[in-house]
Amino acid sequence: MTRFIVSIVSFLLTGAHAFVVPATQTYQKQRSPIVRQSALDEIRETVQDQVSNGAPLVEQAHQAGYNLPGLHWGHGTVMAIVFVTMGLTGAWLGWQIRLGNGERLTSSGETIRERHPKIMSGVLMLFIVGALLGMAALNAQGQPILESPHARTAGVVLALLAIQATLPNFFASSRFARATHAYLGSATVVTILVHIINGIRHCTHTRCRCCCVTIELLLVSDQYNKSTLTMVASKFLLFFALLNTVAALLPKKVKRVPAGRKYKKHDDVHIVVNKVGPFNNPIETYRYYSLPFCQSHSTEDEEEEEADAENVSIDRVTSRREAAIRHRQRLGESMVGDRRESSPYEISFLDDVEWRLLCKVTLDQKDLKKFKEAIHNNYFFEMFVEDLAMWGYVGDVADEDILLDDSRTVLFPHLHFKLGYNENQIVSAKVTTDLERKVDITRIDIPKTIKFSYSVEWVPERLEWKDRMSRYSEHQSFVPQSFEIHWLSIINSCVLVLLLTAFLLIILLRVLKNDFARYMDLDDESLEEEESGWKLIHGDVFRFPENSDLFCAAVGTGNQLLVMTLFHISLALLHVISTTRRGSIMAGVVVLYALTSIVGGYTAMRLYKQMNGKNWVRLAVTTALLFPGPVATVFMVLNTLALMHGSTSALPFTALLTVTCLYCFVSFPLTVVGSVLAKNYANGDFNAPTRTKKIAREIPTEIPWYRGRAFSVAVAGFLPFSAIYIELHHIFASMWGHQIYTLFGILFLAFILLVIVTSFITVALLYFQLAREDHRWWWATYVNGGMTGFFIFAYSFYYYFNRSEMSGALQASFFFGYMAVISYAFFIMLGSASFQFSLAFVRYIYSRIKSD
């Protein structure tokens, strides 16, 4: 390893010598066309000679276990990481300077103007190192270095970066240099993208199907080289190191106030504003300051003047806070559309405020129109004190007369904060509007001066800090009351499920018992004459299904979703995941899906191995993409719509990067690891109780309609759906409303009953299918079990148009898009569970009869 590191240093030094010395010598010569061509040949030869110095490096890396494809693609991987994490961030910081935001602070304490040249210097250095190592990899593989478009664009990129590094020296004397620097930076980014495309095309021609080759090496090889695993781990560490670097360079975000902070009297209490949006459309939310609210506090002179007018006393504000500074957010908060920002409200612990002016602003027609449209759309706002949420309405439509079209639009400019405390901790928070201080903004054709103000009231409470979130699951004025437990309906559902399951079980046991007795009592000659029904197809029932790789991937993905759901509900039931924060529930789904990917990869590969499948790579990739692929497609469409509307429902770049990293560096690798473990260690024998005939038996075509596929599919979906209908209504009201779902114990019970009743109904339908001598049961049981997902999606239409007050294109797109994803998840999950119950049933009945 020491020799390896020394070789790297030596190679970099000799590479630098190769470019610096020839350039100095060439500069002193008189140029001519012949000499110029000679100089180019000399440079080409010099580069080739100096790149050859990297041969010992590549050779030692190859001896250490790093294969050439890994080195070849490793260059592209590392350079892509540098470009995405550092290059794009540096470009974004540069344009922030161009837009006048250069003095904004980063989390490291430096301004954007100070950080931009530092990160771009690092990009230039890493690109030079990457160019040298890339040329060394090409040389080791015997490929030309300077002839490919990929190499030429690399030279252009390095030249542009060098020019960019010199232009800041002329900023003080030339505005043209600044403009050139900005637009040349954009041109550099475009050139890098062209360079990447050329590199992918070049690598595809020379080392095609690299991803499949890498996975195949993992799947086929029985011995894993320690150095290879070290190389992969080092790439992951490099990525996360660069990611942390980027996080340090992003514009400053205020640290969130920790929940449970212990205050002293007169300590500052921070009010954090979050978002606004139509009350009936919970997804259609926007930043709080998308409406022209106050972003700065009034001055002391203004407060005294307005206090005299209001005939109230005031306490002087000794500090002025800056508003609209974004707060750091958790992944789940970003996923549910939270965009927390600081506010100018000045509140101190245990200090009541009778009245205080926040700001006095004159709103023009444009601002008044924003407020009026928001009020007519029933906008609400959301604020936080620590982690305690507060809600209120922006305004109201008063004296509304639909027939006469006579109504007044009033704005609520005064907020009253009622904060509860227990000793030195804040345990409750509530905000209300003052109807006595409302402002009529019906007419928007003339500017209007509005005084925004607030008051504060502190009340002692006996509520313990650990129980502070219980208020959100109880009755309150803004958010509708949490669900009343309809025990009678739930008990009826449980009784229905148990009776239905018991009925089907008794029928099947009686029928099977009679069949067993009849088949076991007959001798071989009589059996051939009397053989009919499900016994007749014993030679075809274990014939593997068509598209076995897709089937195995679907079963594996369903098992993964089933395990993830059980874990998630269990953690919520144990209060490991907060049930009062939607963000925690969403983040839990994403993280648990990534961590349970090994289950999907293992179970899919084990079944595929038992079916004598050969295309291991395609199965692993299919399993990893079967659910995330459609989800990503729906998400991209919805995220684009949200961006077009300016809604906070659009996932921020940092959250999107986090989710992408979870999939690329946790979920996908764990799927591959599970596949590797199953291929090498799982039992590959299917052990069918009967032998499969070479020629498939013909399937009867004349069957009654009530025994056909359409009827079976309808029954298979409707009966399980009827068992969860009541609970599903409450879940919808929580997901697409402002209610908070806390009955996770009942949800856990309902989910278990759903899986059981779906599986038993599928088994019953399977028996009738086998009895009509149809041996194509593999896909049939999967589809029958998953049909509940289609009924859930159909119910979503009924709920949207008949049970909710949602409206608008954005809300409808998110509702039906995400309901399609949820229904798809239920289809895969219940289909997988039903198939495995059915497989156990088929094994059992055919292992108990006589057969040839």
Short mmCIF file of C-alpha atoms in Angstrom, two decimals, residues 341-715:
data_model
loop_
_atom_site.label_atom_id
_atom_site.label_comp_id
_atom_site.label_asym_id
_atom_site.label_seq_id
_atom_site.Cartn_x
_atom_site.Cartn_y
_atom_site.Cartn_z
CA GLU A 341 -38.08 30.26 8.00
CA SER A 342 -37.36 32.75 10.74
CA SER A 343 -39.86 35.46 11.61
CA PRO A 344 -39.53 38.99 13.03
CA TYR A 345 -41.76 38.29 16.06
CA GLU A 346 -39.99 39.37 19.27
CA ILE A 347 -41.15 37.18 22.15
CA SER A 348 -39.37 36.55 25.44
CA PHE A 349 -40.05 33.83 27.99
CA LEU A 350 -42.77 34.68 30.57
CA ASP A 351 -43.11 38.27 29.30
CA ASP A 352 -46.71 39.08 28.39
CA VAL A 353 -47.29 41.58 25.60
CA GLU A 354 -50.58 43.46 25.48
CA TRP A 355 -49.96 44.83 22.00
CA ARG A 356 -46.90 45.33 19.85
CA LEU A 357 -46.53 46.66 16.34
CA LEU A 358 -44.86 44.21 14.00
CA CYS A 359 -44.71 46.47 10.97
CA LYS A 360 -46.68 49.14 9.17
CA VAL A 361 -46.78 48.64 5.42
CA THR A 362 -48.59 50.14 2.47
CA LEU A 363 -49.85 47.38 0.20
CA ASP A 364 -50.25 48.15 -3.47
CA GLN A 365 -52.80 46.59 -5.80
CA LYS A 366 -50.60 43.57 -6.50
CA ASP A 367 -50.11 42.73 -2.81
CA LEU A 368 -53.75 43.32 -1.95
CA LYS A 369 -54.76 41.01 -4.79
CA LYS A 370 -52.52 38.27 -3.36
CA PHE A 371 -54.15 38.55 0.04
CA LYS A 372 -57.66 38.70 -1.41
CA GLU A 373 -57.17 35.62 -3.57
CA ALA A 374 -55.66 33.77 -0.62
CA ILE A 375 -58.62 34.62 1.61
CA HIS A 376 -61.16 33.58 -1.02
CA ASN A 377 -59.31 30.27 -1.34
CA ASN A 378 -59.54 29.80 2.44
CA TYR A 379 -55.78 30.01 3.06
CA PHE A 380 -54.33 28.97 6.39
CA PHE A 381 -50.86 29.55 7.77
CA GLU A 382 -48.63 27.37 9.92
CA MET A 383 -46.10 28.45 12.55
CA PHE A 384 -43.94 26.67 15.10
CA VAL A 385 -42.59 27.30 18.56
CA GLU A 386 -39.87 24.67 18.95
CA ASP A 387 -41.70 21.62 17.53
CA LEU A 388 -45.20 22.79 18.55
CA ALA A 389 -47.33 23.67 15.54
CA MET A 390 -49.81 26.54 15.41
CA TRP A 391 -52.41 27.22 12.73
CA GLY A 392 -54.62 30.12 11.80
CA TYR A 393 -56.49 31.66 8.89
CA VAL A 394 -55.17 34.53 6.79
CA GLY A 395 -58.58 36.17 6.65
CA ASP A 396 -62.25 35.57 6.03
CA VAL A 397 -65.09 36.37 3.65
CA ALA A 398 -67.77 38.16 5.69
CA ASP A 399 -71.47 38.84 4.97
CA GLU A 400 -71.42 36.59 1.96
CA ASP A 401 -74.54 36.57 -0.20
CA ILE A 402 -74.27 34.31 -3.20
CA LEU A 403 -77.45 35.59 -4.86
CA LEU A 404 -76.51 39.26 -4.57
CA ASP A 405 -72.80 38.64 -4.96
CA ASP A 406 -72.29 40.85 -1.92
CA SER A 407 -69.38 39.96 0.34
CA ARG A 408 -66.52 41.64 2.14
CA THR A 409 -62.98 40.33 2.23
CA VAL A 410 -61.29 40.94 5.57
CA LEU A 411 -57.66 40.39 6.53
CA PHE A 412 -56.52 39.39 10.03
CA PRO A 413 -53.39 41.49 10.70
CA HIS A 414 -53.24 40.86 14.46
CA LEU A 415 -52.14 37.54 15.98
CA HIS A 416 -52.46 36.54 19.62
CA PHE A 417 -49.95 33.94 20.84
CA LYS A 418 -51.05 31.89 23.82
CA LEU A 419 -48.06 29.92 25.10
CA GLY A 420 -48.25 27.38 27.91
CA TYR A 421 -45.30 26.62 30.15
CA ASN A 422 -44.45 24.11 32.84
CA GLU A 423 -41.67 25.49 35.04
CA ASN A 424 -38.99 26.43 32.51
CA GLN A 425 -40.22 24.58 29.41
CA ILE A 426 -42.79 25.41 26.74
CA VAL A 427 -45.44 22.67 26.60
CA SER A 428 -48.20 24.19 24.44
CA ALA A 429 -48.64 26.84 21.78
CA LYS A 430 -51.69 28.32 20.12
CA VAL A 431 -52.28 31.30 17.86
CA THR A 432 -55.61 33.06 17.31
CA THR A 433 -56.70 36.00 15.21
CA ASP A 434 -58.37 39.11 16.60
CA LEU A 435 -61.69 39.73 14.86
CA GLU A 436 -61.85 43.24 16.35
CA ARG A 437 -58.74 44.29 14.44
CA LYS A 438 -59.69 42.93 11.03
CA VAL A 439 -59.06 45.06 7.94
CA ASP A 440 -61.40 45.27 4.96
CA ILE A 441 -59.50 44.71 1.71
CA THR A 442 -62.50 44.22 -0.57
CA ARG A 443 -61.35 47.08 -2.77
CA ILE A 444 -57.88 46.55 -4.16
CA ASP A 445 -57.76 49.37 -6.71
CA ILE A 446 -56.21 51.82 -4.23
CA PRO A 447 -53.21 51.22 -1.92
CA LYS A 448 -53.98 50.52 1.71
CA THR A 449 -51.81 51.00 4.80
CA ILE A 450 -52.05 48.08 7.21
CA LYS A 451 -50.60 47.71 10.69
CA PHE A 452 -49.54 44.14 11.46
CA SER A 453 -49.32 43.53 15.19
CA TYR A 454 -49.28 40.79 17.79
CA SER A 455 -49.78 40.08 21.47
CA VAL A 456 -48.42 37.38 23.78
CA GLU A 457 -49.97 35.60 26.75
CA TRP A 458 -48.14 33.11 28.97
CA VAL A 459 -50.23 30.60 30.94
CA PRO A 460 -48.98 27.98 33.42
CA GLU A 461 -49.98 24.36 32.70
CA ARG A 462 -49.63 21.03 34.45
CA LEU A 463 -48.96 19.24 31.19
CA GLU A 464 -45.63 17.43 31.27
CA TRP A 465 -43.16 18.17 28.49
CA LYS A 466 -43.09 14.52 27.38
CA ASP A 467 -46.88 14.66 26.86
CA ARG A 468 -46.89 17.97 24.97
CA MET A 469 -47.82 16.37 21.63
CA SER A 470 -50.97 14.75 23.03
CA ARG A 471 -52.90 17.95 22.37
CA TYR A 472 -52.64 17.34 18.65
CA SER A 473 -54.54 14.05 18.94
CA GLU A 474 -57.32 15.70 20.95
CA HIS A 475 -59.95 18.29 20.14
CA GLN A 476 -58.75 21.73 19.11
CA SER A 477 -60.30 24.65 17.30
CA PHE A 478 -58.35 24.63 14.03
CA VAL A 479 -57.58 20.99 13.29
CA PRO A 480 -60.68 18.75 13.41
CA GLN A 481 -60.91 16.32 16.26
CA SER A 482 -58.87 13.18 15.92
CA PHE A 483 -60.79 10.07 15.16
CA GLU A 484 -63.38 8.74 17.50
CA ILE A 485 -62.83 5.03 17.85
CA HIS A 486 -65.84 3.43 16.21
CA TRP A 487 -65.48 0.22 18.17
CA LEU A 488 -68.74 -1.24 16.96
CA SER A 489 -67.76 -0.87 13.31
CA ILE A 490 -64.29 -2.22 13.94
CA ILE A 491 -65.66 -5.21 15.82
CA ASN A 492 -68.09 -5.85 12.98
CA SER A 493 -65.20 -5.84 10.53
CA CYS A 494 -63.21 -8.26 12.68
CA VAL A 495 -66.19 -10.58 13.05
CA LEU A 496 -66.79 -10.48 9.30
CA VAL A 497 -63.18 -11.39 8.62
CA LEU A 498 -63.15 -14.22 11.15
CA LEU A 499 -66.46 -15.69 9.96
CA LEU A 500 -65.42 -15.49 6.33
CA THR A 501 -62.07 -17.08 7.03
CA ALA A 502 -63.60 -19.82 9.17
CA PHE A 503 -66.25 -20.54 6.54
CA LEU A 504 -63.71 -20.87 3.75
CA LEU A 505 -61.43 -22.97 5.91
CA ILE A 506 -64.21 -25.40 6.86
CA ILE A 507 -65.39 -25.76 3.27
CA LEU A 508 -61.89 -26.38 1.97
CA LEU A 509 -61.06 -28.90 4.68
CA ARG A 510 -64.28 -30.84 4.04
CA VAL A 511 -63.82 -30.85 0.29
CA LEU A 512 -60.18 -31.79 0.51
CA LYS A 513 -60.92 -34.47 3.06
CA ASN A 514 -63.44 -36.08 0.71
CA ASP A 515 -61.02 -35.79 -2.19
CA PHE A 516 -58.21 -37.32 -0.19
CA ALA A 517 -60.39 -40.21 0.93
CA ARG A 518 -61.58 -40.86 -2.61
CA TYR A 519 -58.14 -40.74 -4.14
CA MET A 520 -56.45 -42.77 -1.41
CA ASP A 521 -59.09 -45.54 -1.48
CA LEU A 522 -58.92 -46.08 -5.23
CA ASP A 523 -56.41 -48.54 -6.60
CA ASP A 524 -54.15 -47.59 -9.48
CA GLU A 525 -56.40 -48.97 -12.24
CA SER A 526 -59.51 -47.32 -10.84
CA LEU A 527 -57.58 -44.10 -10.33
CA GLU A 528 -56.86 -43.82 -14.03
CA GLU A 529 -60.57 -44.22 -14.79
CA GLU A 530 -61.93 -41.99 -12.00
CA GLU A 531 -59.20 -39.36 -12.06
CA SER A 532 -60.65 -35.89 -12.60
CA GLY A 533 -60.44 -32.37 -11.19
CA TRP A 534 -57.37 -31.03 -9.44
CA LYS A 535 -55.77 -34.49 -9.17
CA LEU A 536 -55.74 -34.84 -12.94
CA ILE A 537 -53.23 -32.01 -13.42
CA HIS A 538 -50.65 -33.25 -10.92
CA GLY A 539 -48.14 -33.49 -13.77
CA ASP A 540 -48.58 -29.84 -14.77
CA VAL A 541 -49.33 -27.96 -11.57
CA PHE A 542 -45.65 -27.40 -10.75
CA ARG A 543 -44.76 -26.21 -14.23
CA PHE A 544 -42.95 -22.90 -13.73
CA PRO A 545 -44.71 -19.74 -14.96
CA GLU A 546 -43.88 -17.68 -18.00
CA ASN A 547 -41.63 -14.67 -17.44
CA SER A 548 -40.21 -16.34 -14.37
CA ASP A 549 -37.63 -13.59 -13.79
CA LEU A 550 -40.33 -10.90 -13.59
CA PHE A 551 -42.46 -13.16 -11.40
CA CYS A 552 -39.61 -13.79 -8.95
CA ALA A 553 -38.77 -10.08 -8.84
CA ALA A 554 -42.43 -9.28 -8.08
CA VAL A 555 -42.51 -11.84 -5.25
CA GLY A 556 -39.25 -10.53 -3.79
CA THR A 557 -40.38 -6.91 -3.96
CA GLY A 558 -43.68 -7.84 -2.34
CA ASN A 559 -41.88 -9.56 0.52
CA GLN A 560 -39.74 -6.46 0.99
CA LEU A 561 -42.79 -4.18 1.13
CA LEU A 562 -44.54 -6.56 3.51
CA VAL A 563 -41.60 -6.61 5.93
CA MET A 564 -41.19 -2.85 5.63
CA THR A 565 -44.87 -2.22 6.41
CA LEU A 566 -44.87 -4.49 9.45
CA PHE A 567 -41.71 -2.86 10.79
CA HIS A 568 -43.05 0.62 10.17
CA ILE A 569 -46.38 0.05 11.91
CA SER A 570 -44.60 -1.70 14.80
CA LEU A 571 -42.17 1.20 15.27
CA ALA A 572 -45.07 3.67 15.20
CA LEU A 573 -46.96 1.52 17.68
CA LEU A 574 -43.94 1.54 20.00
CA HIS A 575 -43.56 5.33 19.50
CA VAL A 576 -40.10 4.92 18.02
CA ILE A 577 -41.46 6.84 15.03
CA SER A 578 -43.44 9.92 15.99
CA THR A 579 -47.08 9.49 15.01
CA THR A 580 -47.90 13.18 15.39
CA ARG A 581 -45.38 14.29 12.77
CA ARG A 582 -46.15 13.34 9.20
CA GLY A 583 -42.57 13.97 8.24
CA SER A 584 -41.34 11.23 10.57
CA ILE A 585 -43.74 8.75 9.00
CA MET A 586 -42.64 9.65 5.47
CA ALA A 587 -38.95 9.51 6.33
CA GLY A 588 -39.48 6.18 8.06
CA VAL A 589 -40.97 4.72 4.87
CA VAL A 590 -37.99 5.82 2.77
CA VAL A 591 -35.34 4.62 5.22
CA LEU A 592 -37.03 1.30 6.01
CA TYR A 593 -37.53 0.56 2.32
CA ALA A 594 -33.82 1.05 1.72
CA LEU A 595 -32.82 -1.11 4.69
CA THR A 596 -35.19 -3.96 3.80
CA SER A 597 -33.93 -4.19 0.22
CA ILE A 598 -31.82 -7.18 1.20
CA VAL A 599 -35.06 -9.08 1.87
CA GLY A 600 -36.32 -8.42 -1.64
CA GLY A 601 -33.05 -9.40 -3.28
CA TYR A 602 -32.69 -12.58 -1.23
CA THR A 603 -36.23 -13.94 -1.63
CA ALA A 604 -36.38 -13.10 -5.34
CA MET A 605 -33.07 -14.80 -6.08
CA ARG A 606 -33.90 -17.84 -3.95
CA LEU A 607 -37.13 -18.47 -5.86
CA TYR A 608 -35.37 -17.79 -9.17
CA LYS A 609 -32.65 -20.27 -8.25
CA GLN A 610 -35.28 -22.91 -7.49
CA MET A 611 -36.78 -22.28 -10.93
CA ASN A 612 -33.36 -22.97 -12.51
CA GLY A 613 -33.04 -19.40 -13.74
CA LYS A 614 -29.77 -18.38 -15.35
CA ASN A 615 -29.90 -14.62 -15.92
CA TRP A 616 -28.88 -13.56 -12.43
CA VAL A 617 -27.97 -10.01 -13.38
CA ARG A 618 -31.31 -9.17 -14.98
CA LEU A 619 -33.18 -10.50 -11.98
CA ALA A 620 -31.17 -8.40 -9.51
CA VAL A 621 -31.67 -5.24 -11.56
CA THR A 622 -35.37 -5.97 -12.11
CA THR A 623 -35.91 -6.51 -8.39
CA ALA A 624 -34.16 -3.25 -7.57
CA LEU A 625 -36.23 -1.28 -10.11
CA LEU A 626 -39.65 -2.95 -10.02
CA PHE A 627 -41.07 -0.64 -7.36
CA PRO A 628 -38.72 2.40 -7.33
CA GLY A 629 -38.96 2.75 -11.12
CA PRO A 630 -42.69 3.56 -11.34
CA VAL A 631 -42.48 5.57 -8.12
CA ALA A 632 -39.66 7.70 -9.52
CA THR A 633 -41.61 8.25 -12.75
CA VAL A 634 -44.71 9.45 -10.90
CA PHE A 635 -42.58 11.57 -8.58
CA MET A 636 -40.76 13.34 -11.41
CA VAL A 637 -44.05 14.29 -13.07
CA LEU A 638 -45.58 15.55 -9.81
CA ASN A 639 -42.41 17.33 -8.72
CA THR A 640 -42.30 19.14 -12.06
CA LEU A 641 -45.92 20.24 -11.63
CA ALA A 642 -45.17 21.47 -8.11
CA LEU A 643 -42.16 23.44 -9.37
CA MET A 644 -44.29 25.01 -12.09
CA HIS A 645 -46.83 26.11 -9.47
CA GLY A 646 -44.13 27.28 -7.03
CA SER A 647 -45.46 24.93 -4.37
CA THR A 648 -43.47 23.67 -1.40
CA SER A 649 -44.64 20.17 -2.34
CA ALA A 650 -41.69 20.13 -4.75
CA LEU A 651 -38.85 18.27 -3.06
CA PRO A 652 -35.78 20.49 -2.43
CA PHE A 653 -32.48 19.57 -4.05
CA THR A 654 -30.87 18.48 -0.78
CA ALA A 655 -33.76 16.16 0.09
CA LEU A 656 -33.82 14.81 -3.47
CA LEU A 657 -30.08 14.17 -3.26
CA THR A 658 -30.53 12.38 0.07
CA VAL A 659 -33.25 10.08 -1.28
CA THR A 660 -31.19 9.38 -4.40
CA CYS A 661 -28.16 8.51 -2.29
CA LEU A 662 -30.26 6.20 -0.11
CA TYR A 663 -31.34 4.31 -3.19
CA CYS A 664 -28.00 4.27 -5.02
CA PHE A 665 -25.77 3.55 -2.04
CA VAL A 666 -28.06 1.61 0.31
CA SER A 667 -31.11 0.13 -1.42
CA PHE A 668 -29.56 -1.01 -4.70
CA PRO A 669 -26.38 -2.47 -3.12
CA LEU A 670 -28.43 -4.29 -0.46
CA THR A 671 -30.59 -5.80 -3.20
CA VAL A 672 -27.44 -7.06 -4.91
CA VAL A 673 -26.05 -8.35 -1.60
CA GLY A 674 -29.27 -10.24 -0.92
CA SER A 675 -29.13 -11.73 -4.40
CA VAL A 676 -25.52 -12.80 -3.88
CA LEU A 677 -26.34 -14.45 -0.56
CA ALA A 678 -29.29 -16.32 -2.05
CA LYS A 679 -27.34 -17.50 -5.06
CA ASN A 680 -24.47 -18.86 -3.01
CA TYR A 681 -26.16 -20.10 0.15
CA ALA A 682 -29.93 -20.56 -0.40
CA ASN A 683 -31.35 -23.99 -1.12
CA GLY A 684 -31.78 -24.31 -4.88
CA ASP A 685 -34.02 -27.37 -4.89
CA PHE A 686 -37.70 -26.73 -5.54
CA ASN A 687 -38.62 -30.22 -4.25
CA ALA A 688 -41.94 -30.52 -6.05
CA PRO A 689 -44.02 -33.41 -4.62
CA THR A 690 -44.94 -34.54 -8.16
CA ARG A 691 -42.99 -34.76 -11.38
CA THR A 692 -43.75 -32.33 -14.18
CA LYS A 693 -44.62 -33.78 -17.58
CA LYS A 694 -42.76 -32.62 -20.66
CA ILE A 695 -45.90 -31.67 -22.59
CA ALA A 696 -48.37 -29.29 -20.97
CA ARG A 697 -51.94 -30.48 -20.59
CA GLU A 698 -54.66 -28.72 -22.55
CA ILE A 699 -56.82 -26.40 -20.47
CA PRO A 700 -60.64 -26.64 -20.75
CA THR A 701 -62.20 -23.59 -22.38
CA GLU A 702 -65.91 -24.09 -21.72
CA ILE A 703 -66.49 -23.02 -18.12
CA PRO A 704 -69.39 -21.18 -16.43
CA TRP A 705 -69.03 -17.40 -16.05
CA TYR A 706 -68.98 -17.62 -12.26
CA ARG A 707 -65.87 -19.79 -12.47
CA GLY A 708 -64.08 -17.54 -14.95
CA ARG A 709 -61.17 -15.20 -14.39
CA ALA A 710 -63.20 -11.99 -14.31
CA PHE A 711 -65.47 -13.22 -11.52
CA SER A 712 -62.53 -14.58 -9.52
CA VAL A 713 -60.66 -11.29 -9.79
CA ALA A 714 -63.69 -9.31 -8.63
CA VAL A 715 -64.31 -11.57 -5.63
#
